[in-house]
XYZ file of C-alpha atoms in Angstrom:
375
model
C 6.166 16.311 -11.336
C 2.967 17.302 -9.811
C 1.025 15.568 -7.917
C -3.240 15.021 -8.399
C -3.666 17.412 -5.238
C -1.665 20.504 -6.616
C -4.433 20.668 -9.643
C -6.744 22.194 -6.909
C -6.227 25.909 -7.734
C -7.813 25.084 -11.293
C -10.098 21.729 -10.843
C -11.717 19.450 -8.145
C -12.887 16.659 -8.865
C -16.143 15.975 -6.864
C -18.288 13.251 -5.523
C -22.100 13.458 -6.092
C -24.016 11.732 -3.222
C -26.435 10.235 -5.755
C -23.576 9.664 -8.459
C -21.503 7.277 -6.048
C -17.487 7.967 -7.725
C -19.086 10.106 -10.566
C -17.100 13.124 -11.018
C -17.367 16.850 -12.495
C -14.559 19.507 -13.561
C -15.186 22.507 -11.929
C -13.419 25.920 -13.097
C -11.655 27.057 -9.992
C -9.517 29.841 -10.955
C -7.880 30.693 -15.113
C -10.894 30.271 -17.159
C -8.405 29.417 -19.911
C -6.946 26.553 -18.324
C -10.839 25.074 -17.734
C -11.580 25.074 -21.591
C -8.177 24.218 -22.648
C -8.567 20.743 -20.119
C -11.883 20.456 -21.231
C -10.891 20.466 -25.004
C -8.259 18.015 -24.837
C -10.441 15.282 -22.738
C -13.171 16.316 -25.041
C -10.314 15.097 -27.995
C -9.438 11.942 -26.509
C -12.754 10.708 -25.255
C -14.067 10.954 -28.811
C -11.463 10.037 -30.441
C -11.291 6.699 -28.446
C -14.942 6.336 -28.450
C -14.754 6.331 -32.302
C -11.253 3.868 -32.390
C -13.028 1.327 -29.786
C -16.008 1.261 -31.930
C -14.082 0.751 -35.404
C -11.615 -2.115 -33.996
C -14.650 -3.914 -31.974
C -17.279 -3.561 -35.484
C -13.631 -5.073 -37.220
C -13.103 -7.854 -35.138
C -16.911 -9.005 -35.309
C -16.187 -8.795 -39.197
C -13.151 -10.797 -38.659
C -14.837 -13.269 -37.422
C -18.060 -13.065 -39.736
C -15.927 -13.564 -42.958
C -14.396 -16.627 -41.570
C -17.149 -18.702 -40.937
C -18.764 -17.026 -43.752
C -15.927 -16.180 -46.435
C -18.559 -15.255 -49.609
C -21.153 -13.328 -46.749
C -22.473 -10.149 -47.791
C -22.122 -7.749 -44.728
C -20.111 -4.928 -44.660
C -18.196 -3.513 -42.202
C -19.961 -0.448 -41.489
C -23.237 -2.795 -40.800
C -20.889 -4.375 -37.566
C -19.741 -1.538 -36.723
C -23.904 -0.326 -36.386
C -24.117 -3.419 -34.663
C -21.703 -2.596 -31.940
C -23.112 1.160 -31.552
C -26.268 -0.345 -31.208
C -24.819 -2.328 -27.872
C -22.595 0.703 -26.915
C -25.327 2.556 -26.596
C -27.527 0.087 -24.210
C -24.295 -0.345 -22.043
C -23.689 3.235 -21.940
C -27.081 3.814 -19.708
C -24.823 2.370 -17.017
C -25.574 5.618 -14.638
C -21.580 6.252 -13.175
C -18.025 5.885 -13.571
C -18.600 4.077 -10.082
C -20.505 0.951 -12.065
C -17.996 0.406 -14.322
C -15.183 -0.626 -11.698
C -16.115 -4.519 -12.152
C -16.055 -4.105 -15.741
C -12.773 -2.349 -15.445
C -11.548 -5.638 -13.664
C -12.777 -8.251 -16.172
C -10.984 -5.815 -18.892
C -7.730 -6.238 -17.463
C -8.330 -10.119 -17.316
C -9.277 -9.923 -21.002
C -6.122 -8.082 -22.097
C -4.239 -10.606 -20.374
C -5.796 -13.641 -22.325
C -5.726 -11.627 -25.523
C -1.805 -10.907 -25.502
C -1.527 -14.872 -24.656
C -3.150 -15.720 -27.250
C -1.850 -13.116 -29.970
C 1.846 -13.797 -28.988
C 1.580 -17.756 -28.823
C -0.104 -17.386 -32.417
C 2.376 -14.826 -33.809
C 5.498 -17.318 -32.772
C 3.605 -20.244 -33.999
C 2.671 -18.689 -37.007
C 6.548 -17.478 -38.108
C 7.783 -20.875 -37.702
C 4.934 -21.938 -39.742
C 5.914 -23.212 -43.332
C 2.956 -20.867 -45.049
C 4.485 -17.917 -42.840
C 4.723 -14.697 -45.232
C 8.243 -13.204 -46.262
C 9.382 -10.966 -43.713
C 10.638 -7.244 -44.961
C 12.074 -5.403 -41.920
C 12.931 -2.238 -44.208
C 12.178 1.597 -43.397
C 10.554 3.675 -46.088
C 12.999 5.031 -48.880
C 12.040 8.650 -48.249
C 13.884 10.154 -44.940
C 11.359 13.019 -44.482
C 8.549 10.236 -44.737
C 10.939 8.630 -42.085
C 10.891 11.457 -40.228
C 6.838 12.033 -40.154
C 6.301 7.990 -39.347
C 8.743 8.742 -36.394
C 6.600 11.339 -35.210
C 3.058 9.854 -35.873
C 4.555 6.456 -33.977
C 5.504 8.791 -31.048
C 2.105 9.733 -30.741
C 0.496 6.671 -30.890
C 2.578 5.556 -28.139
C 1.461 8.543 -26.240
C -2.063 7.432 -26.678
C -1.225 3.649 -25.794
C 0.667 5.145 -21.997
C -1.958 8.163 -21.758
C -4.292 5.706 -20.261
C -2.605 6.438 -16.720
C -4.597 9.423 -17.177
C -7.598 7.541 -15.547
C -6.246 5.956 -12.251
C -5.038 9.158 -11.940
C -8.119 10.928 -11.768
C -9.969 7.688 -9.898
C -7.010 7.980 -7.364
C -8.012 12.040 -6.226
C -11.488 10.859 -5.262
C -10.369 9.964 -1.832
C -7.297 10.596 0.061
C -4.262 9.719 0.732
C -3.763 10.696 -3.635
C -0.512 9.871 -3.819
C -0.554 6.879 -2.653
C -3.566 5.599 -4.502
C -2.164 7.401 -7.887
C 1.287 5.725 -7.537
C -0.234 2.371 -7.032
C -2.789 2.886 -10.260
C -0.270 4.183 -12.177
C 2.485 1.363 -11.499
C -0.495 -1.214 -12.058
C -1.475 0.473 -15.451
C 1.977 1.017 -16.917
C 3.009 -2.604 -16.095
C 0.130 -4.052 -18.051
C 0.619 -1.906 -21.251
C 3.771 -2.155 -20.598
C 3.812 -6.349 -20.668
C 0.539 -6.296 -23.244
C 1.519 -3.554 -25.529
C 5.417 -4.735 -26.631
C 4.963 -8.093 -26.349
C 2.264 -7.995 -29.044
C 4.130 -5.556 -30.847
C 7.330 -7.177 -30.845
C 5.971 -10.787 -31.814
C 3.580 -9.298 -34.546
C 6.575 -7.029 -36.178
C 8.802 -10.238 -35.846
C 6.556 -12.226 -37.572
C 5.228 -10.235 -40.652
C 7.745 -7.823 -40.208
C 6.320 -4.168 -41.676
C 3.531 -5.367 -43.509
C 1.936 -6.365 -40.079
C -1.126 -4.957 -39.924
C -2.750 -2.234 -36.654
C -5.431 -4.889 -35.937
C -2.714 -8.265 -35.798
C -5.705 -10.921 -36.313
C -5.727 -9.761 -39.856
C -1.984 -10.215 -40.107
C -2.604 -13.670 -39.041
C -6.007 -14.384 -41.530
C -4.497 -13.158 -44.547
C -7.128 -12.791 -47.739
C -4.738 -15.361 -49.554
C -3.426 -18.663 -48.198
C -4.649 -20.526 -45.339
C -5.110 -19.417 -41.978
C -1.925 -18.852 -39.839
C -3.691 -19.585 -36.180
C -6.319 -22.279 -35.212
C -10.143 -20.953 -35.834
C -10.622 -21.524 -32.397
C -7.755 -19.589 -31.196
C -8.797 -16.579 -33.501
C -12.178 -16.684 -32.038
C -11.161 -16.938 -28.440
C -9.030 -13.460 -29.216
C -11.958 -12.049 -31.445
C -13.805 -12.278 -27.987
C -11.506 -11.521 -25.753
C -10.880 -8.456 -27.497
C -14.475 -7.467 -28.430
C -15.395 -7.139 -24.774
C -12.230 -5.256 -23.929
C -13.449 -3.199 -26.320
C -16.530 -2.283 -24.794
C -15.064 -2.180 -21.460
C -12.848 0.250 -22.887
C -15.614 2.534 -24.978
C -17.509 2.714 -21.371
C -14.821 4.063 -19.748
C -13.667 6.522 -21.549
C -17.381 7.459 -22.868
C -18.475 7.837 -19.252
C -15.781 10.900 -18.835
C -17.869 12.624 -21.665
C -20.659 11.709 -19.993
C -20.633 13.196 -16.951
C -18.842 16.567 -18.590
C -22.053 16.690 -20.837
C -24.533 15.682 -17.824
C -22.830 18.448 -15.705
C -25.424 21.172 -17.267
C -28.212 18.778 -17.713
C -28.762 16.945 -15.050
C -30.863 18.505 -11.585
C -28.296 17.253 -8.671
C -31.710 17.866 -6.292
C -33.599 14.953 -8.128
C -32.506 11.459 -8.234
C -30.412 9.345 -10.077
C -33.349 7.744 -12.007
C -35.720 10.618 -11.858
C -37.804 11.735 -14.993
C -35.910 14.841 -15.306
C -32.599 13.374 -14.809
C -33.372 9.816 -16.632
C -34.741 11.681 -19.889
C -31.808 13.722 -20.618
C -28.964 11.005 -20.162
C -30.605 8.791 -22.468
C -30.706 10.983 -25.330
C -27.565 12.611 -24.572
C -25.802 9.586 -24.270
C -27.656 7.923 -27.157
C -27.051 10.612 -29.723
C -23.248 10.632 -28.301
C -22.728 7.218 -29.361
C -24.614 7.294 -32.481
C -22.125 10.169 -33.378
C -18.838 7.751 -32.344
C -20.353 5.299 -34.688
C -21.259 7.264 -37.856
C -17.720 8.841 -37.736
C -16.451 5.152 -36.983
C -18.367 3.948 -39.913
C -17.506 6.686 -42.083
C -13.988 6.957 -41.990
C -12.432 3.616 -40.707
C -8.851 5.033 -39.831
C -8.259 3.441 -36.620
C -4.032 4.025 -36.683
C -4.514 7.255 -38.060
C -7.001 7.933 -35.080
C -4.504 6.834 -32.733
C -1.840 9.061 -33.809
C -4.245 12.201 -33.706
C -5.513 11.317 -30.539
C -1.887 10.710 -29.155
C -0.978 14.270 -30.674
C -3.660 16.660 -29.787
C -4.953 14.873 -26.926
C -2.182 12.857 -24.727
C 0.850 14.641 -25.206
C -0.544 17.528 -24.093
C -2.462 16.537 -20.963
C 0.242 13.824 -19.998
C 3.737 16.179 -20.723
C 2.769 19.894 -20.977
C -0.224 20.266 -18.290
C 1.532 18.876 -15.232
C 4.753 20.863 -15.928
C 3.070 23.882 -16.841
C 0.598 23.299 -13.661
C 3.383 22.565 -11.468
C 5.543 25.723 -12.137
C 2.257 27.800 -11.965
C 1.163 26.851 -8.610
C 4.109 25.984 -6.572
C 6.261 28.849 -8.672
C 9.776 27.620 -7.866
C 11.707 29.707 -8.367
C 13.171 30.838 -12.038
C 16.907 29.788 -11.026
C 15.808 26.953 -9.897
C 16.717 23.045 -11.728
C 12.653 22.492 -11.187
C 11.477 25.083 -13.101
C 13.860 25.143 -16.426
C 13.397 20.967 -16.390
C 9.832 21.714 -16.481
C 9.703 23.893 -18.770
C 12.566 22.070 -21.353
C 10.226 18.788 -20.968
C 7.143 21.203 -21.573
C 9.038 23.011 -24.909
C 10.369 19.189 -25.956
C 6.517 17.897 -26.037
C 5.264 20.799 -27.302
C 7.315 20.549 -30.690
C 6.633 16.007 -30.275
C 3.021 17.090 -30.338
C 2.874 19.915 -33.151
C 4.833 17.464 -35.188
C 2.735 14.850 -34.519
C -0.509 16.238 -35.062
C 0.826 17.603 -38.353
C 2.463 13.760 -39.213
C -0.530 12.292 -38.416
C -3.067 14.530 -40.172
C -0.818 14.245 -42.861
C -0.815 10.263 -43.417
C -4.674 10.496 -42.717
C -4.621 12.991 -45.920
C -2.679 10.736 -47.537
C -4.633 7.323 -46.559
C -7.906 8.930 -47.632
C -7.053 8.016 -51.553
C -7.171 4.537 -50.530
C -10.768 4.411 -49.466
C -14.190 5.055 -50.457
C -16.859 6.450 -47.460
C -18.104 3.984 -45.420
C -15.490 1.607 -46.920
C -15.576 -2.643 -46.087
C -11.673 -2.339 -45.208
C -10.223 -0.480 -41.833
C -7.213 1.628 -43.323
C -3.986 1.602 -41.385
């Protein structure tokens, strides 16, 4: 596998004296390799921009139709909400003044798997708990493209090691620093992800829904968690949320800023100040239109996962690997490199194609700016 410093011969990633831990891709060699990077992060930092925005403007809507269950608000009016508060914490200047934030997000995934698992046990012992159907689809192809599509999303859920990776090359030793990141990351999806899975599938079994605080406030028969429980995770997750849209924006952010921005003038300059708040504003206005306009937050995933993750977190290194250190063509390196790099390749064709596919397919169920996140 290669390590963060063997990118070199293609990207650097640089600190800016006035930025603090902001950082730029450079093209430093295959101009090819530059725009094909620069695509995929392009993918995923929309793309999770748009999800963090739909599943934050859902969860204040969760919470709006249970204190008021006859209210008139849709959802795309929460999810303009949200933008609306995106956009005033996006003015944050660098990746650099998000590292608190990054801290109180892993706190808040923490208390929202507590919460989420304790009320998924309680609620399938509970005596109003639903039926449980644990069956796959009839259809084997449609077996077949669900296996796929889930593949992705997984990818999407584990491609966020993608960030302490590129936080760990701003300062030597790398490898250290990207081991440690990357250990700390994949334990806490790891630990958060399955064990909200697991108790969500075990409790509604496939009719569990992406977003698992609708699973548990179903629209008929009583609540199957304690309002204040609910409302605890409704926060919890809300600010993760946003914790989450930052990060991930502020990537985009400094890509866009790269040709905008006058390095010579300060931080909070006229020139520099003007630009990044319309770029930045228009940016997020765009995440939440799309958000708004075409609520498919596990299709997202699973597009995201295909075009985006896969590519960046199982072709790139291989393909980077064998093109800088060029072992040599006998060699176990190489053909392991490039088997994993043919395997993914095919995972993320047929992922992209299973995923596009069931968004197709969702789109009969819902109107434009529909009340009701498809999964």
């Amino acid at each position: 596998m290669a390590q963060p410093t063997q990118l070199d011969p293609f990207s650097e990633v640089r600190r800016d004296s006035d930025a603090g831990a902001a950082f730029v891709l450079e093209s430093k060699g295959s101009g090819w390799m530059f725009y094909f990077v620069i695509f995929i992060q392009t993918a995923i930092n929309t793309g999770v921009g748009i999800g963090a925005i739909l599943l934050a403007g859902e969860c204040l809507q969760i919470m709006y139709s249970d204190l008021f269950p006859n209210g008139s608000l849709k959802l795309y009016e929460f999810i303009a909400m949200v933008t609306v508060v995106m956009i005033v914490l996006s003015q944050l200047p660098t990746f650099h003044s998000l590292r608190h934030i990054n801290l109180v997000s892993l706190l808040l995934s923490l208390g929202y798997t507590f919460l989420v698992v304790g009320a998924c046990i309680n609620a399938g012992f509970s005596k109003n708990a639903p039926p449980k159907d644990y069956s796959l689809e009839s259809s084997k192809s449609a077996r077949i493209f669900s296996g796929f599509t889930s593949i992705s999303i997984i990818a999407a859920i584990f491609g966020n090691g993608i960030l302490p990776e590129i936080q760990a090359t701003l300062a030597p030793p790398a490898t250290g620093k990207m081991v440690k990141g990357l250990l700390m990351c994949y334990s806490v999806i790891f630990v958060t992800f399955y064990s909200a899975a697991v108790s969500g599938y075990w409790a509604f079994g496939n009719e569990s829904n992406s977003n698992i605080l609708k699973s548990l406030m179903p629209d008929n028969g009583p609540s199957l968690a304690p309002t204040s429980v609910i409302g605890l995770a409704v926060v919890f997750v809300l600010l993760q949320l946003f914790a989450i849209g930052l990060v991930y924006s502020q990537v985009a952010f400094e890509i866009m800023e790269k040709k905008s921005a006058d390095v010579k003038q300060g931080l909070f300059s006229k020139r520099n100040l003007i630009p990044r708040l319309i770029l930045r504003t228009l940016y997020m206005m765009f995440c939440g239109f799309m958000a708004a306009m075409l609520p498919f937050f596990g299709d997202i995933n699973g597009v995201v996962g295909a075009i985006g993750f896969i590519p960046l977190d199982f072709i790139l290194p291989m393909l980077l690997y064998n093109m800088t250190h060029k072992p040599p063509k006998t060699s176990i390196i190489y053909w392991t490199n490039i088997s994993i790099m043919a395997v993914f390749t095919g995972a993320g064709f047929m992922g992209a194609f299973s995923s596009t596919r069931k968004l197709i397919l969702d789109a009969n169920k819902f109107k434009l700016f529909s009340s009701d996140v498809v999964d």
